[in-house]
Short mmCIF file of C-alpha atoms in Angstrom, two decimals:
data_model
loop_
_atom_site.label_atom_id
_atom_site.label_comp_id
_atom_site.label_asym_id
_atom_site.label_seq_id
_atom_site.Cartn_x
_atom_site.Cartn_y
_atom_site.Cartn_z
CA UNK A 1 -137.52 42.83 5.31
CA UNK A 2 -135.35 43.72 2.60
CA UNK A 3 -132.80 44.26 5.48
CA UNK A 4 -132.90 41.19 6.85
CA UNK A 5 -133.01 39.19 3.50
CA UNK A 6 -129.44 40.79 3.01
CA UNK A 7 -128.07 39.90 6.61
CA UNK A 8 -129.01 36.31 6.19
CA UNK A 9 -127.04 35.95 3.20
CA UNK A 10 -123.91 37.43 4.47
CA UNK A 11 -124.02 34.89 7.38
CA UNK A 12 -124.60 32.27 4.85
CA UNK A 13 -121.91 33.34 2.52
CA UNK A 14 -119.58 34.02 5.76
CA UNK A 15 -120.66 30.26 6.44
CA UNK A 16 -119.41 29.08 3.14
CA UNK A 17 -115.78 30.54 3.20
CA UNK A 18 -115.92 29.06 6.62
CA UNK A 19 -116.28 25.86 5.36
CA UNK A 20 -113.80 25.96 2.43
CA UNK A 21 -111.23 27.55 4.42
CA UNK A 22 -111.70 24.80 6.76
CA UNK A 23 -111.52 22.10 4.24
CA UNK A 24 -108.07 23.52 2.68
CA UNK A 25 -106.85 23.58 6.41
CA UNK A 26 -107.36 19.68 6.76
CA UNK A 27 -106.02 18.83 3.17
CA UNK A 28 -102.82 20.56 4.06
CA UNK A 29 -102.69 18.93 7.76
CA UNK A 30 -102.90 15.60 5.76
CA UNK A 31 -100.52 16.28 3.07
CA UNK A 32 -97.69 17.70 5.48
CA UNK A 33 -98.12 14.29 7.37
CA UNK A 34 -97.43 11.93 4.73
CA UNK A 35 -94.74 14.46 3.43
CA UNK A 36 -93.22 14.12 6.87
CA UNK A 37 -93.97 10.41 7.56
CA UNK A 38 -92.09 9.85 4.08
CA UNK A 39 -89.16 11.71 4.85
CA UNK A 40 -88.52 10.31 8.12
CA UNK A 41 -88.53 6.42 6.07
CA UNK A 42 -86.30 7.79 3.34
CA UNK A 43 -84.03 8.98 6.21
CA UNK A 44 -83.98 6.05 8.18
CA UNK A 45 -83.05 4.23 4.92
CA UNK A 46 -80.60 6.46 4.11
CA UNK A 47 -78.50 6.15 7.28
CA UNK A 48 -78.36 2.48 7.67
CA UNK A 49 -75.75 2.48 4.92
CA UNK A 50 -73.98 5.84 5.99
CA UNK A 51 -71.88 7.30 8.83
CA UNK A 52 -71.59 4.31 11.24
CA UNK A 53 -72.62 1.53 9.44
CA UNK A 54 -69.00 0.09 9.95
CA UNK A 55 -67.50 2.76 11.86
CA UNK A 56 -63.86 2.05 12.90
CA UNK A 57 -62.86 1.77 16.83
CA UNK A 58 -59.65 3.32 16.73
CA UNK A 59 -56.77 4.91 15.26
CA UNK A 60 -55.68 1.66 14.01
CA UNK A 61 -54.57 2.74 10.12
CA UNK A 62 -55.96 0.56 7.94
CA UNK A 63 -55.33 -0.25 4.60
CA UNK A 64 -56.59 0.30 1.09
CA UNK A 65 -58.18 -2.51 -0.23
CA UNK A 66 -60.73 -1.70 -2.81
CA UNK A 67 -58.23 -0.64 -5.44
CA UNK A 68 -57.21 -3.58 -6.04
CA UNK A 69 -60.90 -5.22 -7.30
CA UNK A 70 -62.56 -2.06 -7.96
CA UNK A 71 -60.39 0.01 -10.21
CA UNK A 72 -63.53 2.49 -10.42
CA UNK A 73 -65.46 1.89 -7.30
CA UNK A 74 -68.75 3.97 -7.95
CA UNK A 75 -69.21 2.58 -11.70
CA UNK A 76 -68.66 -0.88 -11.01
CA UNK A 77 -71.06 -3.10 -12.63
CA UNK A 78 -71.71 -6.04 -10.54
CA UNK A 79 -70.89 -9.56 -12.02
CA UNK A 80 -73.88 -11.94 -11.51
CA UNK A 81 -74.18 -15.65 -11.97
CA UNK A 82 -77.48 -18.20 -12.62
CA UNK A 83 -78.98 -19.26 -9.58
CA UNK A 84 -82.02 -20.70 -9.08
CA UNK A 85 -83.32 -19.57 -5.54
CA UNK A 86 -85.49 -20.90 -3.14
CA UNK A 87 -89.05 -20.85 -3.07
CA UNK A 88 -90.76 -18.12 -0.50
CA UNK A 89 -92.53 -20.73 2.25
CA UNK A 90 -89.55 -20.97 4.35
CA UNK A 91 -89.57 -18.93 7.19
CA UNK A 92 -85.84 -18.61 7.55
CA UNK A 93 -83.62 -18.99 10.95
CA UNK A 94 -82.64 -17.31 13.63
CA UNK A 95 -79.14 -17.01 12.66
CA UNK A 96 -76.24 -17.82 15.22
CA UNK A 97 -73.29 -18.95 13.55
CA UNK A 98 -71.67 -18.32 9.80
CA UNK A 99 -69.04 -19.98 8.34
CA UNK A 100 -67.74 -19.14 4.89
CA UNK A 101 -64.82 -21.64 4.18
CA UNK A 102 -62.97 -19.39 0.86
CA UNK A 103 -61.60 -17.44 3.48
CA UNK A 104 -61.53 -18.69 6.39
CA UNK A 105 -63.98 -17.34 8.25
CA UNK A 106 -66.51 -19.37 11.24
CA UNK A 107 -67.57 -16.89 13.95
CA UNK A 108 -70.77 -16.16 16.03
CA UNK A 109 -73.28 -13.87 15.22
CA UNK A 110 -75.05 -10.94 17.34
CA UNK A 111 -78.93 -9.51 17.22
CA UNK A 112 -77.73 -5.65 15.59
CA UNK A 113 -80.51 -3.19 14.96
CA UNK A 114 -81.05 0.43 14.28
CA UNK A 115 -79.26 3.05 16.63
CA UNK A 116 -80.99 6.08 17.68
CA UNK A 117 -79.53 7.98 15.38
CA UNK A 118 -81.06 5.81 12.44
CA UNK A 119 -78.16 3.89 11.56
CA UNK A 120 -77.60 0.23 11.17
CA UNK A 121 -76.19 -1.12 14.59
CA UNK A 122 -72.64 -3.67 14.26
CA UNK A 123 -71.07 -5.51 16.54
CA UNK A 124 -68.94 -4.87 19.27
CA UNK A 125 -66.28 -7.55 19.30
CA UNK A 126 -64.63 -7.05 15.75
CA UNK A 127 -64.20 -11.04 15.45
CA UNK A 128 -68.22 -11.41 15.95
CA UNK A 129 -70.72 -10.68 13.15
CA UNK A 130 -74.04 -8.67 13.29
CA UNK A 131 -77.26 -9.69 11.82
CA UNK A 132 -79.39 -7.29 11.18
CA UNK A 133 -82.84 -8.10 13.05
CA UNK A 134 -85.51 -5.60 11.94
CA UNK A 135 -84.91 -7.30 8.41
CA UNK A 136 -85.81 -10.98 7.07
CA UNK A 137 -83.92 -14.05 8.62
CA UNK A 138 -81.41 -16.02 6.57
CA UNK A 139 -83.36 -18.26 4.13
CA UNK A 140 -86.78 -16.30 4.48
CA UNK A 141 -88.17 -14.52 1.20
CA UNK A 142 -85.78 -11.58 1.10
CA UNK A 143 -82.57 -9.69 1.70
CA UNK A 144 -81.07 -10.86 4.97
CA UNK A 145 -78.71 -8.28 5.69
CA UNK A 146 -75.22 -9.37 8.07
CA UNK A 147 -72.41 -7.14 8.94
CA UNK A 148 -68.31 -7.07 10.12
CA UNK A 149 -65.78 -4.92 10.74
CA UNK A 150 -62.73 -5.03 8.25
CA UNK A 151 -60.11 -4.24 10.37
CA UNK A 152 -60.11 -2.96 14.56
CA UNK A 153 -57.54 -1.82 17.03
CA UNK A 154 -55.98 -5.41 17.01
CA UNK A 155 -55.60 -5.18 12.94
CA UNK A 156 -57.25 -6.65 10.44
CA UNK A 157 -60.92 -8.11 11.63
CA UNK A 158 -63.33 -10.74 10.49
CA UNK A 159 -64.42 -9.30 7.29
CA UNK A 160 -61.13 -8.21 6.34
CA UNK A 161 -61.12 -10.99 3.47
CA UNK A 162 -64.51 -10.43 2.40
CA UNK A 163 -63.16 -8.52 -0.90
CA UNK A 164 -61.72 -11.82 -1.97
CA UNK A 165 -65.25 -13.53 -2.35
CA UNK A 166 -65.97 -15.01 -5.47
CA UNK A 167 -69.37 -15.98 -7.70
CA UNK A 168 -70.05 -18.98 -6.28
CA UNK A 169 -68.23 -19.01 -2.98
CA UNK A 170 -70.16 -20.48 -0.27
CA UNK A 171 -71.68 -19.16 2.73
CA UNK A 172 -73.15 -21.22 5.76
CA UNK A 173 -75.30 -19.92 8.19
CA UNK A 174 -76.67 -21.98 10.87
CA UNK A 175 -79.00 -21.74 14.12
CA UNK A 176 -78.71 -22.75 17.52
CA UNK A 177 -80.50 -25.77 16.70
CA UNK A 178 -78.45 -27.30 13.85
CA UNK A 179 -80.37 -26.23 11.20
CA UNK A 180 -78.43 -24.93 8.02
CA UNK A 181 -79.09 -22.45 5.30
CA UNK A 182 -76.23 -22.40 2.10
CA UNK A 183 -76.01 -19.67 -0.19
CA UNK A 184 -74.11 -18.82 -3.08
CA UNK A 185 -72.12 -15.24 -3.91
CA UNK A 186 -73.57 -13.68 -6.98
CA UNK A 187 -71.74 -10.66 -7.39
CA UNK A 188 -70.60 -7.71 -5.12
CA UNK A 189 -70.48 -4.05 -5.36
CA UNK A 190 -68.97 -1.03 -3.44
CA UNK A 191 -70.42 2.07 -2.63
CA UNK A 192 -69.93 5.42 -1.00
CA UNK A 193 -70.12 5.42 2.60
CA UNK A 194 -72.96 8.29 1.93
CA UNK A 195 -74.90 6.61 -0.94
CA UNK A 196 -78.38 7.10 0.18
CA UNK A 197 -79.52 4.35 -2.74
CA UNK A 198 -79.71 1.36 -0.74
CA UNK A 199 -82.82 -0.35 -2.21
CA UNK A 200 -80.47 -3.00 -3.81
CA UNK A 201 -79.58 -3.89 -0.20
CA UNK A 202 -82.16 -3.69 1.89
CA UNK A 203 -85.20 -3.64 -0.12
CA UNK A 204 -88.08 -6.23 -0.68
CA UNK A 205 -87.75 -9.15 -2.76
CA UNK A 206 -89.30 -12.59 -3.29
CA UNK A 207 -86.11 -14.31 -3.62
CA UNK A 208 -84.09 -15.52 -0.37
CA UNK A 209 -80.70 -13.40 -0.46
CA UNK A 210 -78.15 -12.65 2.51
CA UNK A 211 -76.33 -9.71 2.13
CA UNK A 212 -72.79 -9.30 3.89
CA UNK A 213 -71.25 -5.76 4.21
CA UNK A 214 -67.99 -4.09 5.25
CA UNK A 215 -66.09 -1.19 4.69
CA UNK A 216 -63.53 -0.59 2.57
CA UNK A 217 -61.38 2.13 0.23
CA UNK A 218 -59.24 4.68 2.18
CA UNK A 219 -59.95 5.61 5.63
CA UNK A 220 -60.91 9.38 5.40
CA UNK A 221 -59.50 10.87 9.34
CA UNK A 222 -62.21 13.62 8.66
CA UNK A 223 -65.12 11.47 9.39
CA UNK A 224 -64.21 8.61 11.10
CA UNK A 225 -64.59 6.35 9.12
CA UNK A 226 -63.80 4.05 5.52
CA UNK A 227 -64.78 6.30 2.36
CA UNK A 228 -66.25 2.91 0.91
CA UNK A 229 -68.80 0.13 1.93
CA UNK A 230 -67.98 -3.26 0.37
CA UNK A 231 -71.47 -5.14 -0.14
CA UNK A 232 -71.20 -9.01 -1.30
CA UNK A 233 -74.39 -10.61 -2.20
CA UNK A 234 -75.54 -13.88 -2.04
CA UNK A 235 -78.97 -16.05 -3.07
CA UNK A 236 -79.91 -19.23 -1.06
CA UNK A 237 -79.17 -22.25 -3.36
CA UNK A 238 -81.92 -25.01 -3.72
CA UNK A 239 -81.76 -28.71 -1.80
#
């Protein structure tokens, strides 16, 4: 009897560290997922800034142009002015055309998204600009995001000028329909080509910004591409 008293509870304890063993197994299943799942946003975030963001197509040899604004490119501090922005019940546009008259610039503009390498998509004709469609639309709560090349086999390209913008230059964008959305430059900033901080870009807001971006600083041979991104911001300005 005694016998058997002592097998049952060595099954039961066996039962036990069974059951915690178990338990530890599905805690770590669950952590590594949202470890993973988190990585794989962060990276995705990451890249839309980086590598090809605004590649160059050829061995065109461009030139400098950040020195000239941006003295110290990664400690600028970016020069802001008051606007009040729109309220958040818009829904925005489908965005087809953008004119910004400072410097000469009225072009199309093309559905970009992300490659499948994680990287922000641009456009293929260097006089067209991209809009970047897995984010908000122009004049919806949040950072519309639009890109151009700065310069392309032919030369210099539509962005080229887009490091002369100043606070309260005026964009236009406008739909197939006629319908207009105006915004107002607040400030600009440049950044590494690698800067894997791009929440001031791309991130969530509740005010209606459009974000245009191009490269710019030296173009390093090594990598392909501009060592800098020029980023000008914008906020939607009220009726």
């Amino acid at each position: 009897m005694r016998a058997l008293f002592y097998s049952l509870k060595q099954e039961n304890m066996q039962l036990k560290d069974k059951m915690i063993t178990l338990s530890l197994s599905i805690v770590m299943v669950i952590s590594f997922g949202f470890y993973f799942l988190g990585a794989h946003v962060d990276n995705i975030g990451a890249e839309t800034l980086s590598g090809d963001l605004l590649s160059q197509r050829s061995t065109y040899q461009p030139t400098y142009k950040s020195s000239r604004l941006f003295p110290d490119a990664g400690s600028v501090t970016p020069r802001r002015v008051d606007i009040t922005p729109v309220g958040s019940s818009t829904q925005g546009i489908v965005p087809d055309r953008i004119s910004i008259p400072s410097i000469d610039v009225d072009t199309s503009i093309e559905d970009v998204g992300i490659l499948p390498d994680g990287k922000m998509g641009v456009p293929d004709d260097g006089d067209q600009v991209g809009w970047f469609n897995r984010g908000p639309k122009p004049g919806a709560a949040g950072q519309a995001v639009m890109a151009g090349h700065v310069d392309d086999q032919n030369g210099p390209a539509i962005f080229y000028h887009l490091d002369e913008l100043e606070k309260g230059d005026v964009v236009k964008v406008h739909n197939d329909q006629g319908d207009e959305r105006i915004f107002r430059v607040t400030h600009k900033k440049v950044y590494p080509y690698d800067e894997k901080n791009i929440e001031e870009v791309f991130g969530p807001t509740s005010q209606s910004n459009l974000n245009l971006i191009t490269c710019t600083g030296e173009f390093d041979r090594q990598a392909g591409t501009h060592r800098e991104r020029l980023v000008v911001f914008t906020e939607e300005m009220t009726q």
